[in-house]
mmCIF file of C-alpha atoms in Angstrom:
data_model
loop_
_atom_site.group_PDB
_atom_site.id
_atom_site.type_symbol
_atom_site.label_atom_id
_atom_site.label_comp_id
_atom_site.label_asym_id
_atom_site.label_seq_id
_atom_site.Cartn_x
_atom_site.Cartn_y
_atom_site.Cartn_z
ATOM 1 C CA UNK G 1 -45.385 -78.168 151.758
ATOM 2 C CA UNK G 2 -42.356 -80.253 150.369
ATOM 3 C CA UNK G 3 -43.508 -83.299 148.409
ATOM 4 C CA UNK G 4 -42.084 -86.773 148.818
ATOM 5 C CA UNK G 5 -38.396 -86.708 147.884
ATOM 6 C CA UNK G 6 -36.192 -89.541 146.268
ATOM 7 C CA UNK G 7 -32.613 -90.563 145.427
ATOM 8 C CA UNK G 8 -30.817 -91.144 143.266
ATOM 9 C CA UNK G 9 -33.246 -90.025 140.238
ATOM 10 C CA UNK G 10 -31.022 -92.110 137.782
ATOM 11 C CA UNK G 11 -29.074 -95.210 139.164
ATOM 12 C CA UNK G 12 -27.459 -98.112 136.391
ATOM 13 C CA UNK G 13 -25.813 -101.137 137.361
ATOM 14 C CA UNK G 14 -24.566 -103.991 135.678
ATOM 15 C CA UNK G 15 -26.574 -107.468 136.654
ATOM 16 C CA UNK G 16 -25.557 -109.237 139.873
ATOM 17 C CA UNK G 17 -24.583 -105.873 141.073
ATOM 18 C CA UNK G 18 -27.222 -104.234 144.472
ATOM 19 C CA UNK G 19 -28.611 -101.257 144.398
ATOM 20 C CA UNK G 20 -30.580 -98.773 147.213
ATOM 21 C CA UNK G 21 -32.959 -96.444 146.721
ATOM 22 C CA UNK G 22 -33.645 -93.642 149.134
ATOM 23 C CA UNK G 23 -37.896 -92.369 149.625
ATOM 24 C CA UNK G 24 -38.544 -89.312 152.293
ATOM 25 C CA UNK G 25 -42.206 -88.751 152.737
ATOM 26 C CA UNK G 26 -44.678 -86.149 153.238
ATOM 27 C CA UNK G 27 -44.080 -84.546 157.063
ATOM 28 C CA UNK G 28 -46.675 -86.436 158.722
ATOM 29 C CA UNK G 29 -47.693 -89.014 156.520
ATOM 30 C CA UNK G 30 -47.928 -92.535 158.400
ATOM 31 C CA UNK G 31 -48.394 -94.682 155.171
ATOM 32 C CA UNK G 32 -45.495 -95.146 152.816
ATOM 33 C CA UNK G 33 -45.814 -96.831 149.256
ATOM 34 C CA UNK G 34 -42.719 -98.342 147.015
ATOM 35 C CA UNK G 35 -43.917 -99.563 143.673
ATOM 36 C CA UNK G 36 -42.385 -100.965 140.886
ATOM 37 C CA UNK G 37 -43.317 -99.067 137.443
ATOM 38 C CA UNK G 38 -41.783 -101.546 133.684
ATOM 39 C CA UNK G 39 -41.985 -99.258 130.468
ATOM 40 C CA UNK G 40 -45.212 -99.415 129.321
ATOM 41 C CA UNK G 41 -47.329 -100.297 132.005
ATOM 42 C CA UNK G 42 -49.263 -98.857 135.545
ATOM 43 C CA UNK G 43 -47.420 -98.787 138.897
ATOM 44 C CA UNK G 44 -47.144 -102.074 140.934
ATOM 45 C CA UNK G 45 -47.455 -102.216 144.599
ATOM 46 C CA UNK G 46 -43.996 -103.919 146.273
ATOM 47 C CA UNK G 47 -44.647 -103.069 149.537
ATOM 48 C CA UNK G 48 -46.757 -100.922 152.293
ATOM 49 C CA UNK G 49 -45.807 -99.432 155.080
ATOM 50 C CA UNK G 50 -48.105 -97.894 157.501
ATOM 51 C CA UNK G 51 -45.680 -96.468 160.339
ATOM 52 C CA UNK G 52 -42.651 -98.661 161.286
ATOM 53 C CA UNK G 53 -44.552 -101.528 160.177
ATOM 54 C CA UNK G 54 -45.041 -103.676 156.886
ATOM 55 C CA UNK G 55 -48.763 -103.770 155.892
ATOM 56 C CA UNK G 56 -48.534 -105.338 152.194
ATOM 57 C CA UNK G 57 -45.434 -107.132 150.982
ATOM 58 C CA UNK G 58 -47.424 -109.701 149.021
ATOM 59 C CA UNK G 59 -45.686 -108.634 145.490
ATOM 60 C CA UNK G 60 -42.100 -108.112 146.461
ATOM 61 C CA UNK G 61 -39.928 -110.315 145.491
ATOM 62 C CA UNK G 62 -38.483 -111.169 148.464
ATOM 63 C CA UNK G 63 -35.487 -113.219 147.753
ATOM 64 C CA UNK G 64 -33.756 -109.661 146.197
ATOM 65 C CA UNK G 65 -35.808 -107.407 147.133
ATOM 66 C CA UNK G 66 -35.944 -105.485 150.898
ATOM 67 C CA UNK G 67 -36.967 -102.409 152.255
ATOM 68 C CA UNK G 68 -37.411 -100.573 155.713
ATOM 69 C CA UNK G 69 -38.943 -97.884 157.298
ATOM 70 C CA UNK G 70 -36.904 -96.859 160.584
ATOM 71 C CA UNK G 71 -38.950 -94.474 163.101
ATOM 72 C CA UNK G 72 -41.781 -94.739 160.811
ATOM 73 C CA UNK G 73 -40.563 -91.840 158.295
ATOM 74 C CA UNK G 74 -37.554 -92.405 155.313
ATOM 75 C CA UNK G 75 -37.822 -95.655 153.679
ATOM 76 C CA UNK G 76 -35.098 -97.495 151.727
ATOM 77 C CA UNK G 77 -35.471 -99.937 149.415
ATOM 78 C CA UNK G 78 -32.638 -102.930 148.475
ATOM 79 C CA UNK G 79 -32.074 -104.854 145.523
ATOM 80 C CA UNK G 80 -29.629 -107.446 145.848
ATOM 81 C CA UNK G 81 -28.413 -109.045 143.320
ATOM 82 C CA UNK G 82 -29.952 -106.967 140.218
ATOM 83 C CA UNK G 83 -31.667 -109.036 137.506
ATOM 84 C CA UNK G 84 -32.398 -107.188 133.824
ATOM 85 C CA UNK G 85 -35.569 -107.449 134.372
ATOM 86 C CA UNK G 86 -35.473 -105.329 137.270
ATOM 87 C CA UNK G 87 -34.573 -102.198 134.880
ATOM 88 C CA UNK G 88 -37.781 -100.006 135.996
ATOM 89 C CA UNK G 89 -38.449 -96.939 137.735
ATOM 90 C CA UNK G 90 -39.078 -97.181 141.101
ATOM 91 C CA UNK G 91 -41.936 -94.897 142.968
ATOM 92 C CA UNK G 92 -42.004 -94.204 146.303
ATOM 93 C CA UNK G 93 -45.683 -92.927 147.690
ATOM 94 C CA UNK G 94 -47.204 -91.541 150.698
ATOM 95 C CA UNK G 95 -50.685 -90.502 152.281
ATOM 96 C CA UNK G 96 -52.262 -89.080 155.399
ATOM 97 C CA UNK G 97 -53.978 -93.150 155.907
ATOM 98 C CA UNK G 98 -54.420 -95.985 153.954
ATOM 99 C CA UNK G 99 -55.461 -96.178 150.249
ATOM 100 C CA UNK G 100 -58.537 -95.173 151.194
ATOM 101 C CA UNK G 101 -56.945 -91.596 150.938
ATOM 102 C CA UNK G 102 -54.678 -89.736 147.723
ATOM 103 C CA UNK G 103 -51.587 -90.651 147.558
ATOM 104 C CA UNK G 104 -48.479 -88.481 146.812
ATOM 105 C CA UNK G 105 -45.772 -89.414 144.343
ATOM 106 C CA UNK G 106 -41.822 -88.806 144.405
ATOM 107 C CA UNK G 107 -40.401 -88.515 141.118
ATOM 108 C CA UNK G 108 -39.393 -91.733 141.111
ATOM 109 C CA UNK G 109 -35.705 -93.506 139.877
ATOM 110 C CA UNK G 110 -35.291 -94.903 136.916
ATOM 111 C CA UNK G 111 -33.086 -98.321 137.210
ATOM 112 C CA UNK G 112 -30.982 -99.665 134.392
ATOM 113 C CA UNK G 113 -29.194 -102.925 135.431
ATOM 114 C CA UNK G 114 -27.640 -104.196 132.362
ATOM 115 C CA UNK U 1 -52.584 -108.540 138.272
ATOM 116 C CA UNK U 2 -53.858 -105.588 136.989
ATOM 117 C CA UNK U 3 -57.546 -104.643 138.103
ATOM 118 C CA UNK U 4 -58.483 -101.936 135.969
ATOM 119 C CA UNK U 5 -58.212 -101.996 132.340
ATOM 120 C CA UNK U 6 -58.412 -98.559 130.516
ATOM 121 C CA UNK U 7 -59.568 -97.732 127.370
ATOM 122 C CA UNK U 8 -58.469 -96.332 124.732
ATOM 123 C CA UNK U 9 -54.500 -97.270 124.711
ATOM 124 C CA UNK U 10 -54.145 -94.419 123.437
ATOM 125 C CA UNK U 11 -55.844 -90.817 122.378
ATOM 126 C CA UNK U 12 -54.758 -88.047 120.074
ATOM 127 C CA UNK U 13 -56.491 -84.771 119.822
ATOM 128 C CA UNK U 14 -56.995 -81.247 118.811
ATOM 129 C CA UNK U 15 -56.966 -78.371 121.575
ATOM 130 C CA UNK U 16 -60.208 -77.510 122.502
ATOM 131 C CA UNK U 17 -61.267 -80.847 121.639
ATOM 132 C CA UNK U 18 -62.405 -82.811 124.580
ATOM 133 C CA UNK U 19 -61.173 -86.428 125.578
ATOM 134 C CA UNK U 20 -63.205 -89.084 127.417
ATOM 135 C CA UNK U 21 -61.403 -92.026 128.326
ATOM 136 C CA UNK U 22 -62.623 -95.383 130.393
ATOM 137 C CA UNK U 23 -61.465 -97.690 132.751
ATOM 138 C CA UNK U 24 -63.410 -101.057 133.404
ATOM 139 C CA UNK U 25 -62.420 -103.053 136.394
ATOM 140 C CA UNK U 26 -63.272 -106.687 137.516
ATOM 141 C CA UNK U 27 -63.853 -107.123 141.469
ATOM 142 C CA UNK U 28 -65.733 -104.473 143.783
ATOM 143 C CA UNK U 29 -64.441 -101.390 145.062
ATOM 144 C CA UNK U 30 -64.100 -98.840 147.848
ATOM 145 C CA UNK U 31 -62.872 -96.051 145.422
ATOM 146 C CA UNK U 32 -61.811 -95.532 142.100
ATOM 147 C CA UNK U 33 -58.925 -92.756 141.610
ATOM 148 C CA UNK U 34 -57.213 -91.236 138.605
ATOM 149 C CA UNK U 35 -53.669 -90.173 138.271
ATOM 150 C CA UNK U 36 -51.816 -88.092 135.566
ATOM 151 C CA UNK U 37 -47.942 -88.711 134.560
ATOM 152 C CA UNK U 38 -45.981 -86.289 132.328
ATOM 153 C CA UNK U 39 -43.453 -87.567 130.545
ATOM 154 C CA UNK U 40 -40.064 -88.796 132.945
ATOM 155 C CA UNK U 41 -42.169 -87.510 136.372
ATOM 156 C CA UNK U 42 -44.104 -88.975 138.973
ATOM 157 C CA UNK U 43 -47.808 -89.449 139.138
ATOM 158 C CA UNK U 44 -50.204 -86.571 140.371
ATOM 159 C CA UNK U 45 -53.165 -87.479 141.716
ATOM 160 C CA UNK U 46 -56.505 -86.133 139.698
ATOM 161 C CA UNK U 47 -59.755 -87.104 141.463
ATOM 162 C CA UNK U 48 -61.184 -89.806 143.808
ATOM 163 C CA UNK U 49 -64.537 -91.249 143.542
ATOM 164 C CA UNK U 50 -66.155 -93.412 146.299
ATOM 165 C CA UNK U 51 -67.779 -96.239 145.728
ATOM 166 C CA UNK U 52 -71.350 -94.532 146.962
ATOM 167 C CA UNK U 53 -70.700 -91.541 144.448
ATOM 168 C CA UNK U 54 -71.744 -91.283 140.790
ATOM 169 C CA UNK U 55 -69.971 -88.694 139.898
ATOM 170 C CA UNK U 56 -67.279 -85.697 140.610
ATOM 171 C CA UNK U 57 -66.309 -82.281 139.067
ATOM 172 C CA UNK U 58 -63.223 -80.998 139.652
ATOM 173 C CA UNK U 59 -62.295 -77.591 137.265
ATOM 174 C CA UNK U 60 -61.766 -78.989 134.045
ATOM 175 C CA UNK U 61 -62.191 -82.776 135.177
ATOM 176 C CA UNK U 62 -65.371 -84.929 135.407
ATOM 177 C CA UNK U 63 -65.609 -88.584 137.046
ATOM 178 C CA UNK U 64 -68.745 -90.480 136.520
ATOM 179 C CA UNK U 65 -68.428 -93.905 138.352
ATOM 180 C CA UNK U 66 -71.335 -96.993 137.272
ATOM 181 C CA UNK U 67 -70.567 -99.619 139.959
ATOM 182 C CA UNK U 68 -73.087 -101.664 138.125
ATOM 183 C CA UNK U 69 -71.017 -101.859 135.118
ATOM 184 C CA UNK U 70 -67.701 -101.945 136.957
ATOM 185 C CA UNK U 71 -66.223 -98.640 134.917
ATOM 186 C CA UNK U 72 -65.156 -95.466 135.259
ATOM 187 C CA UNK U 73 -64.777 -92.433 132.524
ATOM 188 C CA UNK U 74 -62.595 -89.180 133.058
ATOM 189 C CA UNK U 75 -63.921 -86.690 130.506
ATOM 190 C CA UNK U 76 -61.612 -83.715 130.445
ATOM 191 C CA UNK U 77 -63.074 -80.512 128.423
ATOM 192 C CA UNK U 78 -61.401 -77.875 126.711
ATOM 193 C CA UNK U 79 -58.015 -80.026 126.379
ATOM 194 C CA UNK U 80 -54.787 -77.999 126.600
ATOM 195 C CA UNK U 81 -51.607 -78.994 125.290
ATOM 196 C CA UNK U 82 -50.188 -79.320 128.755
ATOM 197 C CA UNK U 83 -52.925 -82.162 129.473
ATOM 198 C CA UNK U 84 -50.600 -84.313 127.200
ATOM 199 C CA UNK U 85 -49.740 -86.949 129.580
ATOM 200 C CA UNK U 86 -50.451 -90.490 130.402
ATOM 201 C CA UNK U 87 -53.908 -91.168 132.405
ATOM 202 C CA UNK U 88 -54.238 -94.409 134.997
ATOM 203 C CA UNK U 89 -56.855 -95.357 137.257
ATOM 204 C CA UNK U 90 -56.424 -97.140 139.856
ATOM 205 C CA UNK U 91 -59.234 -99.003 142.339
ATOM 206 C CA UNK U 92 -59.010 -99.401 146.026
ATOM 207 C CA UNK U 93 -60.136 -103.126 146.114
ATOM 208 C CA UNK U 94 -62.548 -103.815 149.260
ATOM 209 C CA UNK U 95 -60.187 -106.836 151.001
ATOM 210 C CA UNK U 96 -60.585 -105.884 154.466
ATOM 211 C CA UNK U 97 -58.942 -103.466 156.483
ATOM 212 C CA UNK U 98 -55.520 -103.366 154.784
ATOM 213 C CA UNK U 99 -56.794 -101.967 151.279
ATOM 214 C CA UNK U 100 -54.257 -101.306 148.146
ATOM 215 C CA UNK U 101 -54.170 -99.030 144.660
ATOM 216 C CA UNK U 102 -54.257 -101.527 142.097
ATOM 217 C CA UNK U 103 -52.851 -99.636 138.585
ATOM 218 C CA UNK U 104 -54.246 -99.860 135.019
ATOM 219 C CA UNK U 105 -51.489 -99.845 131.788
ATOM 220 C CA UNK U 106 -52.655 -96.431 131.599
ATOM 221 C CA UNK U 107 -53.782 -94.324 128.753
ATOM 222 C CA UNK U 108 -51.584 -92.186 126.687
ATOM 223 C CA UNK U 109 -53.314 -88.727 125.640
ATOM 224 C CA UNK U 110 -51.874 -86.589 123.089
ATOM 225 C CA UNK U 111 -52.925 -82.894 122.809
ATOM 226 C CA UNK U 112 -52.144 -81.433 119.766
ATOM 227 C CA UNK U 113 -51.933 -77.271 119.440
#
């Protein structure tokens, strides 16, 4: 079974600049998870997705940050315009349901905006 | 915010040796889960406990969960080198039907040969 893929793995912008990130999930899986992960610290949920539709978005940021899920499977998610303190990797997640399930991790990309 | 708090920051021992390490958490749960990360890679799940379960086995792994007490231990026996990772737990906060991971800071384990 092929585990959830992202692109790029390694992305760095200067500040100002906007940046996409790229999450396919597990064949089947309905939920979808993009979270934000600073040096040092645990994953942060951004934003879920369960299908097509937005569950959770109570931590993005949403005047940079958006994200989509067309037909319910790849996701993208937008920065626009980079701050430094978005320099992070970004996770993308997905599962069979909702948290009350495992969930599967890309291997993430690792933003630089300096 | 952060809902689970793990403890020790961080852990350095011998192979063989085994490591226990904690997680307290403030609000009540549906689950608890724990989650590995090697260095530069993606988390892999470890073990899930429900809220209605003291504790889980799984090989090497072993989950006791006090709901009482609001905390979690993973003990992991026999440690390897190639357990040197970092360790988070994460809860599955009961706030209806839309339920979330919230992440720890994570605990770093060294394994030394």
């Amino acid at each position: 079974e092929a585990g959830v893929a992202q692109s790029p793995r390694y992305k760095i912008i200067e500040k100002r600049q906007s940046v996409a990130f790229w999450c396919n999930p597990i064949s089947g899986h309905a939920t979808l998870y993009w979270y934000q992960q600073i040096l040092g610290q645990g994953p942060k949920l951004l934003i879920q997705f369960q299908n097509n539709g937005v569950v959770d978005d109570s931590q993005l940021p949403k005047d940079r940050f958006s994200a989509e899920r067309l037909k319910g499977v790849d996701s993208t998610l937008k920065i626009q315009p980079a701050k430094l303190e978005d320099s992070a990797v970004y996770l993308c997640a997905s599962s069979p349901g909702t948290p009350r399930y495992e969930q599967y991790f890309g291997p993430g990309t690792r933003l630089t905006v300096t | 915010s952060q809902q689970g708090e793990e403890d020790p920051q961080a852990l350095s021992i011998q192979e063989g040796e085994n490591a226990t390490m904690n997680c307290s958490y403030k609000t009540s749960i549906n689950n608890l889960q724990w989650y590995r990360q090697n260095s530069g890679r993606g988390l892999v799940h470890l073990i899930l406990i429900r809220s209605n379960e003291r504790e889980k086995h799984s090989g090497r792994l072993r989950v006791t969960l006090d709901t009482s007490k609001k905390s979690s231990s993973l003990l992991i026996t026999a440690s390897r080198a190639a357990d040197t990772a970092s360790y988070f737990c994460a809860t599955d906060g009961i706030t209806g039907a839309n339920s979330k991971l919230t992440f720890g800071k994570g605990i770093t384990l060294s394994v030394r040969p």
